Short mmCIF file of C-alpha atoms in Angstrom, two decimals:
data_model
loop_
_atom_site.label_atom_id
_atom_site.label_comp_id
_atom_site.label_asym_id
_atom_site.label_seq_id
_atom_site.Cartn_x
_atom_site.Cartn_y
_atom_site.Cartn_z
CA MET A 1192 -37.93 -62.45 -71.49
CA SER A 1193 -40.73 -62.79 -68.95
CA ILE A 1194 -42.06 -59.51 -67.63
CA PHE A 1195 -41.51 -60.91 -64.14
CA ASP A 1196 -37.78 -61.26 -64.79
CA MET A 1197 -37.38 -57.61 -65.80
CA ASN A 1198 -35.38 -55.15 -63.76
CA THR A 1199 -36.60 -51.60 -63.18
CA GLU A 1200 -35.24 -50.16 -66.43
CA GLN A 1201 -36.58 -53.04 -68.52
CA LEU A 1202 -39.99 -52.83 -66.87
CA ALA A 1203 -40.11 -49.07 -67.42
CA ALA A 1204 -39.30 -49.58 -71.11
CA TRP A 1205 -42.09 -52.17 -71.37
CA ALA A 1206 -44.54 -49.85 -69.61
CA LYS A 1207 -43.67 -47.05 -71.99
CA ASN A 1208 -44.87 -49.28 -74.83
CA THR A 1209 -48.30 -49.99 -73.28
CA ALA A 1210 -49.81 -47.13 -75.25
CA PRO A 1211 -52.92 -47.82 -77.40
CA GLY A 1212 -52.36 -50.87 -79.55
CA GLN A 1213 -49.75 -52.39 -77.25
CA ASP A 1214 -50.81 -55.30 -75.05
CA GLY A 1215 -54.43 -54.21 -75.38
CA CYS A 1216 -53.72 -51.37 -72.97
CA GLY A 1217 -55.57 -48.07 -73.30
CA ILE A 1218 -52.87 -45.76 -71.91
CA HIS A 1219 -52.13 -42.53 -73.77
CA PRO A 1220 -48.48 -42.28 -74.91
CA ARG A 1221 -47.85 -39.26 -72.65
CA ASP A 1222 -49.23 -41.13 -69.65
CA ALA A 1223 -47.17 -44.19 -70.61
CA GLU A 1224 -44.02 -42.05 -70.39
CA LYS A 1225 -45.07 -40.76 -66.96
CA LEU A 1226 -45.77 -44.34 -65.89
CA ALA A 1227 -42.29 -45.41 -66.98
CA ARG A 1228 -40.71 -42.59 -64.95
CA LYS A 1229 -42.79 -43.49 -61.90
CA ILE A 1230 -41.65 -47.14 -62.13
CA ILE A 1231 -38.04 -45.96 -62.11
CA ASN A 1232 -38.66 -43.51 -59.24
CA LYS A 1233 -40.31 -46.23 -57.15
CA ASN A 1234 -37.70 -48.83 -58.23
CA ILE A 1235 -40.42 -51.33 -59.17
CA THR A 1236 -39.25 -54.63 -60.67
CA GLY A 1237 -40.97 -57.53 -62.37
CA ALA A 1238 -40.09 -59.81 -59.47
CA GLN A 1239 -42.06 -57.57 -57.09
CA MET A 1240 -45.19 -58.15 -59.20
CA SER A 1241 -44.75 -61.90 -59.69
CA ASN A 1242 -47.08 -62.93 -56.86
CA LEU A 1243 -49.36 -59.90 -56.85
CA GLY A 1244 -52.87 -59.53 -58.17
CA GLU A 1245 -54.19 -56.31 -59.68
CA ASP A 1246 -54.79 -54.70 -56.27
CA GLY A 1247 -51.28 -55.57 -55.14
CA ILE A 1248 -49.77 -54.05 -58.25
CA ARG A 1249 -51.81 -50.88 -57.80
CA ASN A 1250 -50.48 -50.63 -54.23
CA LEU A 1251 -46.92 -50.36 -55.56
CA PHE A 1252 -47.78 -46.85 -56.74
CA PRO A 1253 -48.56 -43.81 -54.57
CA PRO A 1254 -52.24 -43.61 -53.53
CA GLY A 1255 -54.23 -41.47 -55.91
CA TRP A 1256 -51.49 -41.22 -58.55
CA LYS A 1257 -53.19 -41.47 -61.97
CA ALA A 1258 -55.59 -44.20 -60.89
CA GLU A 1259 -56.83 -44.94 -64.42
CA VAL A 1260 -53.28 -45.34 -65.75
CA VAL A 1261 -52.25 -47.60 -62.87
CA ASN A 1262 -55.41 -49.66 -63.32
CA GLU A 1263 -54.71 -50.15 -67.04
CA PHE A 1264 -51.10 -51.07 -66.28
CA SER A 1265 -52.09 -53.64 -63.64
CA GLN A 1266 -54.55 -55.23 -66.08
CA ALA A 1267 -51.87 -55.35 -68.78
CA VAL A 1268 -49.53 -57.13 -66.34
CA GLN A 1269 -52.22 -59.69 -65.56
CA ARG A 1270 -52.76 -60.30 -69.27
CA LYS A 1271 -49.05 -60.96 -69.69
CA ARG A 1272 -49.15 -63.34 -66.74
CA GLU A 1273 -52.02 -65.26 -68.31
CA GLU A 1274 -50.26 -65.40 -71.69
CA GLU A 1275 -47.14 -66.82 -70.08
CA ILE A 1276 -49.16 -69.44 -68.18
CA ILE A 1277 -50.90 -70.50 -71.40
CA GLN A 1278 -47.58 -70.71 -73.25
CA GLN A 1279 -46.06 -72.75 -70.43
CA THR A 1280 -49.03 -75.12 -70.43
CA GLN A 1281 -48.81 -75.56 -74.19
CA HIS A 1282 -45.11 -76.31 -73.90
CA GLN A 1283 -45.73 -78.90 -71.19
CA ASN A 1284 -48.44 -80.48 -73.36
CA GLY A 1285 -46.13 -80.70 -76.35
CA GLY A 1286 -47.72 -77.72 -78.06
CA ALA A 1287 -51.32 -78.90 -77.60
CA ASN A 1288 -53.97 -76.39 -76.62
CA PRO A 1289 -54.77 -76.34 -72.89
CA ASP A 1290 -58.17 -77.41 -71.67
CA ILE A 1291 -60.89 -74.78 -71.79
CA PRO A 1292 -61.14 -73.18 -68.33
CA PRO A 1293 -64.52 -73.34 -66.53
CA ASN A 1294 -64.73 -69.55 -66.50
CA PHE A 1295 -63.15 -66.95 -68.72
CA VAL A 1296 -63.58 -63.31 -69.56
CA VAL A 1297 -64.81 -61.86 -72.83
CA ASN A 1298 -63.28 -58.48 -73.61
CA VAL A 1299 -65.69 -56.26 -75.50
CA GLY A 1300 -64.62 -53.16 -77.37
CA GLY A 1301 -67.01 -50.86 -79.19
CA ILE A 1302 -70.40 -49.21 -79.40
CA GLY A 1303 -68.95 -45.98 -78.10
CA THR A 1304 -67.33 -47.51 -75.02
CA GLN A 1305 -63.86 -48.42 -73.88
CA ASN A 1306 -62.97 -52.06 -73.46
CA LYS A 1307 -65.22 -53.98 -71.09
CA THR A 1308 -65.05 -57.47 -69.69
CA ILE A 1309 -67.88 -59.96 -69.28
CA ARG A 1310 -67.45 -63.16 -67.34
CA VAL A 1311 -68.81 -66.25 -69.08
CA GLU A 1312 -68.85 -69.96 -68.37
CA LYS A 1313 -67.87 -72.63 -70.85
CA ALA A 1314 -71.15 -74.42 -70.04
CA MET A 1315 -73.34 -71.48 -71.10
CA THR A 1316 -75.07 -71.68 -74.46
CA PHE A 1317 -74.35 -69.32 -77.32
CA GLN A 1318 -77.93 -68.06 -76.99
CA ALA A 1319 -77.33 -67.15 -73.35
CA PHE A 1320 -74.03 -65.50 -74.28
CA LYS A 1321 -75.69 -63.39 -76.97
CA GLU A 1322 -78.44 -62.28 -74.59
CA ARG A 1323 -75.94 -61.40 -71.85
CA LEU A 1324 -73.77 -59.45 -74.28
CA TYR A 1325 -76.80 -57.59 -75.67
CA GLU A 1326 -77.92 -56.45 -72.23
CA ALA A 1327 -74.37 -55.44 -71.29
CA GLU A 1328 -73.75 -53.41 -74.45
CA ILE A 1329 -77.14 -52.38 -75.85
CA GLY A 1330 -79.63 -52.43 -73.01
CA HIS A 1331 -82.44 -54.45 -71.47
CA LEU A 1332 -84.09 -57.02 -73.71
CA SER A 1333 -87.85 -56.86 -74.05
CA ASN A 1334 -89.95 -59.35 -72.10
CA GLN A 1335 -92.30 -59.65 -75.07
CA PRO A 1336 -91.17 -62.71 -77.08
CA ALA A 1337 -91.70 -61.20 -80.53
CA GLN A 1338 -89.98 -57.91 -79.68
CA ARG A 1339 -87.18 -59.74 -77.87
CA GLN A 1340 -86.51 -61.87 -80.95
CA ARG A 1341 -86.44 -58.79 -83.20
CA GLU A 1342 -83.91 -57.13 -80.89
CA LEU A 1343 -81.68 -60.20 -80.93
CA ASN A 1344 -82.02 -60.55 -84.69
CA ASP A 1345 -80.64 -57.01 -85.06
CA PHE A 1346 -77.64 -57.98 -82.92
CA ASN A 1347 -75.38 -59.97 -85.25
CA LEU A 1348 -72.26 -61.87 -84.20
CA VAL A 1349 -70.01 -63.06 -87.00
CA GLY A 1350 -66.61 -64.72 -87.24
CA THR A 1351 -65.08 -68.12 -86.68
CA LYS A 1352 -66.92 -70.60 -84.48
CA VAL A 1353 -70.14 -68.56 -84.47
CA PRO A 1354 -72.98 -71.05 -84.93
CA PRO A 1355 -76.02 -70.72 -87.18
CA PRO A 1356 -79.27 -69.93 -85.33
CA ASN A 1357 -80.33 -73.59 -85.19
CA ASP A 1358 -77.17 -74.33 -83.16
CA TYR A 1359 -77.56 -71.52 -80.63
CA HIS A 1360 -78.28 -74.20 -78.03
CA LYS A 1361 -74.64 -75.35 -78.15
CA THR A 1362 -72.34 -74.41 -75.30
CA LEU A 1363 -69.21 -72.31 -75.68
CA GLU A 1364 -67.21 -75.43 -74.90
CA GLU A 1365 -68.95 -77.35 -77.69
CA LEU A 1366 -68.12 -74.46 -80.02
CA ASP A 1367 -64.48 -74.72 -78.90
CA TRP A 1368 -64.23 -71.13 -77.74
CA ARG A 1369 -60.85 -70.64 -76.07
CA PRO A 1370 -58.76 -67.81 -74.63
CA GLY A 1371 -57.69 -65.61 -77.52
CA HIS A 1372 -60.82 -66.24 -79.60
CA ALA A 1373 -62.20 -63.18 -81.42
CA ILE A 1374 -65.54 -62.39 -83.06
CA HIS A 1375 -67.08 -59.32 -84.71
CA ALA A 1376 -70.46 -57.85 -83.94
CA THR A 1377 -72.83 -55.45 -85.69
CA TYR A 1378 -76.02 -53.93 -84.39
CA THR A 1379 -78.59 -52.30 -86.65
CA THR A 1380 -80.91 -49.81 -84.99
CA GLY A 1381 -84.42 -49.03 -86.12
CA GLY A 1382 -83.02 -46.17 -88.19
CA GLY A 1383 -80.60 -48.42 -90.00
CA ILE A 1384 -77.44 -47.31 -88.20
CA VAL A 1385 -74.86 -50.07 -87.86
CA PHE A 1386 -72.40 -50.23 -84.96
CA TYR A 1387 -69.29 -52.40 -84.97
CA PHE A 1388 -67.16 -53.83 -82.19
CA THR A 1389 -64.69 -56.62 -81.58
CA ILE A 1390 -64.73 -59.21 -78.83
CA LEU A 1391 -61.62 -60.95 -77.52
CA THR A 1392 -61.62 -63.75 -74.99
CA GLN A 1393 -59.12 -64.19 -72.22
CA ILE A 1394 -58.66 -66.77 -69.53
CA ILE A 1395 -59.44 -66.00 -65.91
CA LEU A 1396 -57.59 -68.16 -63.46
CA GLU A 1397 -59.52 -69.02 -60.35
#
């Protein structure tokens, strides 16, 4: 069943399951239960959310009520919307993958942070992606070429569709990166400490 066809009770039950590990949503189980009760108290349905963006969904809840929880919930709803659109497109195309969107979001989890999102373009090169991700997660890259290269060499991205260094000039489209793609990253500091995090891509609909 589509989330946007759910009645209040069904939506509340779905919200209660948006605890860590469910739908990529970082809501604590206790807060998920409170969220479910609030959905019932406010009589919120899936149909009400069908044409709303994240701000509109947040406005269905009382101002100031557990802003972080409501924000996570609204993002989870948008992810479900995007999944359903992708599934519908695949069905219309006879199961074929949809075209790569011009822009999409890379979800980054790790290095001591909660999930983050970074907007990328399918026309950007893998080199540019790696540099953007480094500066978003690690810090500013050196302007000195030799030092900059050492910093990037310590920042390793591995997984499917990750090119070898001599192909870093290829675009994300050429590498066939699509919504749902995942890669793994490690970063080795000067002291030999290795950090790990996972990156998931999602579509952003313009």
